[in-house]
Short mmCIF file of C-alpha atoms in Angstrom, two decimals:
data_model
loop_
_atom_site.label_atom_id
_atom_site.label_comp_id
_atom_site.label_asym_id
_atom_site.label_seq_id
_atom_site.Cartn_x
_atom_site.Cartn_y
_atom_site.Cartn_z
CA MET Q 1 114.58 95.65 75.51
CA SER Q 2 112.84 91.48 75.25
CA LEU Q 3 108.80 91.53 76.22
CA ILE Q 4 110.05 90.02 79.43
CA ALA Q 5 111.75 92.70 80.66
CA GLN Q 6 109.43 95.08 79.34
CA TYR Q 7 106.17 93.68 80.56
CA GLY Q 8 106.91 90.85 83.44
CA PRO Q 9 106.92 93.71 86.14
CA HIS Q 10 103.47 94.18 85.39
CA LEU Q 11 102.14 90.73 86.01
CA PRO Q 12 101.51 90.57 89.33
CA PHE Q 13 99.60 93.31 88.89
CA LEU Q 14 97.68 92.06 86.27
CA ARG Q 15 97.30 88.76 87.89
CA ARG Q 16 95.90 91.31 90.90
CA TYR Q 17 92.82 93.06 87.97
CA ALA Q 18 92.29 90.23 86.49
CA ARG Q 19 91.21 88.27 89.65
CA ALA Q 20 88.95 90.99 90.99
CA LEU Q 21 87.61 91.84 87.92
CA THR Q 22 86.36 87.61 87.20
CA GLY Q 23 85.86 87.02 90.67
CA SER Q 24 88.30 84.43 91.46
CA GLN Q 25 92.31 83.82 90.95
CA GLU Q 26 91.57 80.88 89.07
CA SER Q 27 89.05 82.39 86.41
CA GLY Q 28 91.59 85.25 86.28
CA ASP Q 29 95.36 83.31 85.80
CA ALA Q 30 93.30 81.43 82.60
CA TYR Q 31 92.43 85.08 81.18
CA ILE Q 32 96.75 85.79 81.82
CA ARG Q 33 97.30 82.70 80.31
CA ALA Q 34 95.27 83.05 77.04
CA CYS Q 35 96.58 86.77 76.84
CA LEU Q 36 100.26 85.43 77.61
CA GLU Q 37 99.77 82.61 75.17
CA ALA Q 38 98.83 85.53 72.21
CA LEU Q 39 101.34 87.26 72.77
CA SER Q 40 104.15 84.66 72.83
CA GLU Q 41 102.65 83.50 69.43
CA ASP Q 42 102.69 87.04 68.26
CA PRO Q 43 104.25 89.33 69.44
CA SER Q 44 102.96 92.62 67.02
CA LEU Q 45 99.15 91.98 68.35
CA LEU Q 46 100.75 94.81 71.14
CA ILE Q 47 99.61 98.47 70.40
CA GLU Q 48 101.73 100.05 71.90
CA GLY Q 49 100.20 102.81 74.73
CA SER Q 50 100.63 105.90 76.90
CA SER Q 51 103.61 103.30 78.98
CA PRO Q 52 103.95 99.72 79.38
CA ARG Q 53 102.09 98.48 81.39
CA ALA Q 54 99.14 100.40 79.95
CA THR Q 55 100.20 98.33 76.83
CA LEU Q 56 99.36 95.29 78.38
CA TYR Q 57 96.53 95.85 79.69
CA ARG Q 58 95.08 97.07 76.29
CA PHE Q 59 96.27 93.18 75.43
CA PHE Q 60 94.77 92.08 78.10
CA HIS Q 61 91.49 93.78 77.27
CA ALA Q 62 91.67 92.37 73.34
CA ILE Q 63 92.09 89.19 74.38
CA TRP Q 64 88.53 89.69 77.07
CA SER Q 65 86.91 90.59 74.13
CA THR Q 66 88.20 87.90 71.72
CA THR Q 67 87.63 84.84 74.19
CA GLY Q 68 84.19 86.42 75.40
CA ALA Q 69 82.71 85.00 79.06
CA LYS Q 70 83.62 81.66 78.10
CA LEU Q 71 86.54 81.77 81.41
CA GLU Q 72 84.55 83.77 83.07
CA THR Q 73 82.67 81.26 86.32
CA ALA Q 74 79.10 81.41 85.76
CA GLY Q 75 76.69 83.22 88.32
CA ARG Q 76 76.88 85.86 91.89
CA GLN Q 77 78.93 85.91 94.82
CA SER Q 78 76.84 86.13 97.48
CA GLY Q 79 77.51 88.20 101.06
CA SER Q 80 79.01 91.87 101.12
CA SER Q 81 82.62 90.77 100.25
CA PRO Q 82 84.23 93.13 97.57
CA GLN Q 83 84.07 90.55 95.15
CA ALA Q 84 80.54 90.33 95.73
CA ARG Q 85 79.48 94.26 95.19
CA LEU Q 86 81.95 94.02 92.02
CA ARG Q 87 80.01 91.04 90.60
CA LYS Q 88 77.16 93.89 90.96
CA LEU Q 89 78.11 96.01 89.00
CA ALA Q 90 78.00 95.85 84.68
CA PRO Q 91 81.04 94.67 83.82
CA ILE Q 92 82.25 97.68 81.53
CA GLN Q 93 81.51 99.46 84.85
CA ARG Q 94 83.72 97.28 86.94
CA GLN Q 95 86.83 97.73 84.66
CA ALA Q 96 86.25 101.44 84.70
CA PHE Q 97 86.10 101.48 88.51
CA LEU Q 98 88.42 99.04 88.93
CA LEU Q 99 91.34 100.00 86.75
CA THR Q 100 90.94 103.64 88.17
CA THR Q 101 90.61 102.44 91.98
CA LEU Q 102 92.39 99.25 92.87
CA GLU Q 103 95.03 99.65 89.39
CA GLY Q 104 95.17 103.39 89.77
CA PHE Q 105 94.96 104.06 86.31
CA SER Q 106 94.12 107.94 85.38
CA ARG Q 107 90.48 108.65 83.44
CA LYS Q 108 92.66 109.08 79.94
CA GLU Q 109 94.72 105.49 80.60
CA ALA Q 110 91.69 103.90 81.12
CA SER Q 111 90.38 105.48 78.18
CA GLU Q 112 93.43 104.33 76.18
CA ILE Q 113 93.27 100.59 77.37
CA LEU Q 114 89.03 100.42 77.39
CA GLU Q 115 89.09 101.82 73.69
CA LYS Q 116 86.87 104.30 74.74
CA SER Q 117 86.76 108.06 75.13
CA VAL Q 118 87.09 109.95 78.49
CA ALA Q 119 83.94 111.36 79.02
CA GLU Q 120 82.73 107.66 78.33
CA ILE Q 121 84.91 106.50 81.29
CA ASP Q 122 83.56 109.31 83.11
CA GLN Q 123 79.51 108.31 82.32
CA LEU Q 124 81.17 104.91 83.29
CA ILE Q 125 82.80 105.40 86.54
CA ASP Q 126 80.02 107.77 87.94
CA ALA Q 127 77.87 105.14 87.80
CA ALA Q 128 79.29 102.47 89.08
CA HIS Q 129 79.75 105.65 91.88
CA ARG Q 130 76.53 105.64 91.96
CA GLU Q 131 75.33 101.78 92.21
CA ILE Q 132 77.80 101.41 95.25
CA GLU Q 133 76.87 104.44 97.47
CA GLN Q 134 73.23 102.79 96.68
CA GLU Q 135 74.07 99.61 97.93
CA LEU Q 136 76.54 100.88 101.06
CA SER Q 137 74.90 103.94 102.70
CA THR Q 138 76.15 103.82 105.84
CA SER Q 139 76.49 106.81 109.18
CA VAL Q 140 79.69 109.31 108.57
CA LEU Q 141 81.46 110.59 112.14
CA ILE Q 142 83.40 113.26 110.81
CA ILE Q 143 86.40 114.46 113.69
CA GLU Q 144 86.88 117.97 112.35
CA ASP Q 145 87.79 120.99 114.76
CA GLU Q 146 87.09 123.46 112.18
CA PRO Q 147 83.63 123.95 112.49
CA ILE Q 148 83.00 125.04 108.23
CA ILE Q 149 85.42 122.31 106.65
CA ALA Q 150 83.01 119.97 109.79
CA ALA Q 151 79.98 121.81 107.29
CA ASP Q 152 81.65 120.97 104.22
CA LEU Q 153 81.85 117.12 104.40
CA ALA Q 154 78.94 116.77 106.27
CA ASN Q 155 77.23 118.25 103.23
CA LEU Q 156 79.46 116.02 100.97
CA VAL Q 157 78.57 113.19 102.89
CA GLU Q 158 74.65 114.16 102.46
CA ASP Q 159 75.04 114.15 98.87
CA LEU Q 160 76.00 110.76 98.73
CA GLY Q 161 73.34 109.35 100.06
CA HIS Q 162 74.76 108.49 103.51
CA THR Q 163 74.20 109.63 106.95
CA PHE Q 164 76.03 112.64 108.50
CA ALA Q 165 76.48 110.84 112.28
CA GLY Q 166 78.19 114.27 113.74
CA ASN Q 167 81.34 115.95 114.40
CA ALA Q 168 83.84 115.75 117.33
CA ALA Q 169 86.66 118.09 117.47
CA THR Q 170 89.14 116.51 119.69
CA ARG Q 171 90.29 113.23 120.71
CA LYS Q 172 87.99 112.69 123.45
CA GLN Q 173 84.95 113.49 122.04
CA ALA Q 174 85.58 111.50 118.86
CA VAL Q 175 85.68 108.29 121.17
CA ASP Q 176 82.79 108.75 122.61
CA LEU Q 177 80.95 109.38 119.73
CA ALA Q 178 82.37 106.73 118.37
CA ARG Q 179 80.79 104.25 121.02
CA LYS Q 180 77.87 105.94 121.17
CA LEU Q 181 77.09 106.33 116.89
CA LYS Q 182 78.80 103.15 115.84
CA PRO Q 183 79.40 105.35 112.59
CA GLY Q 184 80.16 102.97 109.65
CA LEU Q 185 82.74 105.15 108.20
CA ILE Q 186 85.05 107.98 110.06
CA LEU Q 187 86.42 111.09 107.96
CA CYS Q 188 89.75 112.18 110.17
CA ASP Q 189 91.41 115.55 110.44
CA VAL Q 190 95.49 114.86 112.07
CA GLN Q 191 95.56 118.04 114.67
CA LEU Q 192 92.31 118.61 116.45
CA ALA Q 193 91.36 121.30 118.97
CA ASP Q 194 92.86 121.16 122.05
CA ASN Q 195 96.07 120.01 120.60
CA SER Q 196 95.10 116.13 120.58
CA SER Q 197 95.80 113.43 118.09
CA GLY Q 198 92.79 112.51 115.36
CA ILE Q 199 95.77 109.41 114.77
CA ASP Q 200 95.28 108.43 118.54
CA ALA Q 201 91.71 108.88 118.32
CA VAL Q 202 91.60 106.58 115.26
CA GLN Q 203 93.50 104.26 117.19
CA ASP Q 204 90.96 104.52 119.90
CA ILE Q 205 88.49 103.96 117.76
CA LEU Q 206 89.86 101.26 116.06
CA ALA Q 207 90.44 99.16 119.08
CA ASP Q 208 86.39 99.24 119.17
CA PHE Q 209 85.15 98.88 115.82
CA ASP Q 210 86.26 97.55 112.32
CA LEU Q 211 85.40 100.20 110.48
CA PRO Q 212 86.60 102.42 107.03
CA VAL Q 213 89.12 105.32 107.93
CA ILE Q 214 89.82 108.34 105.29
CA PHE Q 215 92.41 110.93 107.12
CA ILE Q 216 91.87 114.05 105.58
CA THR Q 217 94.51 116.34 106.68
CA ALA Q 218 96.97 119.65 105.93
CA PHE Q 219 99.89 117.98 107.24
CA PRO Q 220 100.19 114.29 105.32
CA GLU Q 221 104.10 114.00 106.37
CA ARG Q 222 102.36 113.38 109.92
CA LEU Q 223 101.19 109.98 108.69
CA LEU Q 224 103.84 109.18 106.16
CA THR Q 225 106.73 108.33 108.08
CA GLY Q 226 107.12 104.93 107.23
CA GLU Q 227 106.83 104.39 111.54
CA ARG Q 228 103.58 103.47 111.50
CA PRO Q 229 101.21 101.49 109.16
CA GLU Q 230 100.26 104.33 107.00
CA PRO Q 231 96.70 104.83 106.43
CA THR Q 232 94.68 103.49 103.45
CA TYR Q 233 93.19 106.25 102.28
CA LEU Q 234 94.26 110.11 102.67
CA ILE Q 235 93.81 113.07 101.53
CA THR Q 236 95.16 116.86 101.60
CA LYS Q 237 93.90 120.01 102.11
CA PRO Q 238 92.49 121.88 100.66
CA PHE Q 239 90.41 119.22 99.13
CA GLN Q 240 88.71 118.52 95.85
CA ASP Q 241 85.25 116.98 96.78
CA ASP Q 242 85.27 114.86 94.17
CA THR Q 243 88.66 113.39 95.50
CA VAL Q 244 87.15 113.27 98.99
CA LYS Q 245 83.91 110.99 97.15
CA ALA Q 246 86.09 108.78 95.01
CA ALA Q 247 87.99 108.21 99.00
CA ILE Q 248 84.41 107.82 100.53
CA SER Q 249 83.40 105.28 97.38
CA GLN Q 250 86.26 103.40 97.74
CA ALA Q 251 86.71 103.46 101.14
CA LEU Q 252 83.26 101.51 101.71
CA PHE Q 253 83.66 99.31 98.74
CA PHE Q 254 87.00 97.82 99.60
CA HIS Q 255 86.53 97.48 103.32
CA THR Q 256 85.56 94.23 104.49
CA GLN Q 257 84.86 93.64 107.91
CA THR Q 258 86.72 91.23 109.63
CA GLU Q 259 84.16 88.59 111.77
CA PRO Q 260 83.56 88.91 115.05
CA GLN Q 261 85.19 86.66 117.50
CA THR Q 262 83.50 83.35 118.60
#
């Protein structure tokens, strides 16, 4: 199989990663060009990984390390955009965080790409999450009709340094609370106490506010129908605490608020 056939399908995603990593399309593409030039000159530089995609990303990082930071634009971006937040993370934390969140690699694959142990990757990602949580502390509205589950989620939220704003068990309660409290994040079930819908509650809330939403439900099939835009963050019950914590960090980190209309 040719190099183009094997690695070409993964290049758009590598460009996305390089852009997020460096902070600009120009800088990211400069790394991609350096990577492709080196690969065309000597294909034997590739060290086979667990998959063609992991192999390509591992090679990209080898080029990154040999070129240093010369291709990366200097200075930090200001503001509250995801890129500005990324620039505040140490480079190695940024790489581990992006590989496992934006690019969807497992921690084992990330350890292969970055040539670190899985334990080291765990430490880097945990450190990135801590920095993100400290910077993006917010109030969280929980929409959940099971009191025990709502209490568990409230504890998770507070463990991360966020404020538990309140819990709603019905669509009306959720909309009323959101308008009153103006939370920065919503954790939402699909089936609510009076047979109303968490999906409808979120649609009502998002008509008034721009904020990230994480659905946590035993009925994921109700959201994965293809009939409407599907949620970015969807967790299936019974959930793992670490899964919810990671989703909260990602949702807050990558959410960019829409500028108010003037």
